[in-house]
Amino acid sequence: MVDNSAIQSLPLPTFAKVRYSSWQLDEMIAAKEETTTSYFTENNVHGIEVSGLSTTYQQLSDDMIARGVILMNMAQAQIKHPALVEKLLGSVISKTADRLSAQNFAQFNTGIFVYIPENVQFDDVLHLSLNHLAISGEDFVARIFVCVGANAKVDILQEMHTWGTQKTKASVVIEAVADVGAQVTYANIDAFGEQTTAFINREVEVRDHATVDWQNAEFNDGNAIIRLASQLNGEGATSHTNVIGLTTKKQTQGLVTTILNRGRHTIGHIFQRGVILNRSTLVFNGIGKIIKGAKGSDAQQELRVLMLSRRARGDANPLLLIDENDVTAGHAASVGRVDENQMYYLMSRGISEQVARKLVIRGFMGEVLAKMPTKAAQRQVVEEIERKLRHEDD
């Protein structure tokens, strides 16, 4: 455990072109709210819902349990599997990586633990739902760890929401490991409320010939800084990182998406699409790094931001750091407004301006939207887009 004075001496994480020091994310009081209500998860799906300190839904098939799969509240895992949890926590994101991550490690009191042994294959999507109960005015400090064993396969859908209206903060750190030959799709829908200011840090270690594909939908209503990183440590490791985000009103969302190509013949692609409304700010920072010795590797980025308001601010900042010659790498970035020709064409067919904007945005985000692992998740993202568009004139 890191003491508080040591934590405060650590640097804050860097989010280029995002000023967040006034958000006081390094001053947290971990909430202890409990509930018996299941807010989101539907019956009969494989998964878990953790709301505050409470597990309000938990279901896993007898076959998966018999094969050694662990799915439980983090606090429960620390009691039932202390050696395993202690070994894994902090193994991907260092306990002293930065001030906010270190604070999370020292203070978290809730979360989810997932362990999938080697050769286990999930036929269904595994649902992980994490809810902040913003009732007392105290903060949400949570930790998630997902370990996928060698040659295992799983599709994960993780969601985060706020229930309650108190002004609060959230700190969530997610670590994941994909062992040799593992195949993982990890989709996230982040939807913290307008009164929740959030720090979200996700990182995965991808080992030999494993694949981790991220599908991220950033639909938080409050201010948020979000980090998403993949360490391609093994030979032939692959990660495709796909992100969509939408900001409204006066909120700010800043994202840093990083892929580190460390192993030989690794593939790391970043694809981001953002839409900005009102007076909001959306910043995409993409970092692709190929280190010396990662021969035959490939790093590509495409960052696009669509502005629907002249009062909004958007940035798309790709960065490639290449220390090896025998590689391929490239990037593209743009910040622009809605194509007036597209709008004219749609409206000339009798479609209203509001509906035309919805269609343009859905098309703009469509490549990531289509990769969400369930039809329900796709519908939810579409509903989030439509909900945020209702505030376009605020």
Short mmCIF file of C-alpha atoms in Angstrom, two decimals, residues 1-13 20 25-28 89-90 93-109 141-143 171-175 199 201 227:
data_model
loop_
_atom_site.label_atom_id
_atom_site.label_comp_id
_atom_site.label_asym_id
_atom_site.label_seq_id
_atom_site.Cartn_x
_atom_site.Cartn_y
_atom_site.Cartn_z
CA MET A 1 0.00 0.00 0.00
CA VAL A 2 1.26 3.47 -0.94
CA ASP A 3 0.93 6.13 1.77
CA ASN A 4 -0.92 9.36 1.02
CA SER A 5 2.15 11.62 1.01
CA ALA A 6 3.83 9.36 -1.55
CA ILE A 7 0.69 9.41 -3.71
CA GLN A 8 0.51 13.22 -3.67
CA SER A 9 4.13 13.41 -4.81
CA LEU A 10 3.35 11.47 -8.00
CA PRO A 11 2.57 13.39 -11.20
CA LEU A 12 -0.95 13.70 -12.53
CA PRO A 13 -1.54 11.72 -15.74
CA TYR A 20 -8.58 19.19 -15.55
CA LEU A 25 -9.85 14.18 -9.03
CA ASP A 26 -6.97 13.60 -6.62
CA GLU A 27 -9.26 14.33 -3.67
CA MET A 28 -11.55 11.35 -3.21
CA LEU A 89 -3.84 -6.38 -9.08
CA GLY A 90 -1.33 -3.77 -10.14
CA ILE A 93 -1.13 -0.68 -14.36
CA SER A 94 1.61 0.08 -11.86
CA LYS A 95 0.54 1.01 -8.34
CA THR A 96 2.62 4.15 -8.79
CA ALA A 97 1.88 4.85 -12.47
CA ASP A 98 0.50 8.31 -11.69
CA ARG A 99 -1.26 10.10 -8.86
CA LEU A 100 -4.82 9.20 -9.86
CA SER A 101 -4.07 5.50 -10.51
CA ALA A 102 -2.12 5.22 -7.25
CA GLN A 103 -4.96 6.86 -5.35
CA ASN A 104 -7.39 4.38 -6.87
CA PHE A 105 -5.24 1.44 -5.76
CA ALA A 106 -5.06 2.82 -2.22
CA GLN A 107 -8.78 3.66 -1.87
CA PHE A 108 -10.91 1.36 -4.03
CA ASN A 109 -13.62 -0.47 -2.09
CA VAL A 141 -13.62 4.39 -6.36
CA ALA A 142 -13.68 1.03 -8.17
CA ARG A 143 -11.28 -1.53 -9.61
CA SER A 171 -12.25 6.84 -10.28
CA VAL A 172 -12.31 3.51 -12.12
CA VAL A 173 -9.21 1.52 -13.06
CA ILE A 174 -9.58 -1.53 -15.31
CA GLU A 175 -6.69 -3.98 -15.82
CA PHE A 199 -11.23 9.42 -14.30
CA ASN A 201 -8.06 4.18 -16.87
CA ARG A 227 -7.18 6.52 -20.87
#
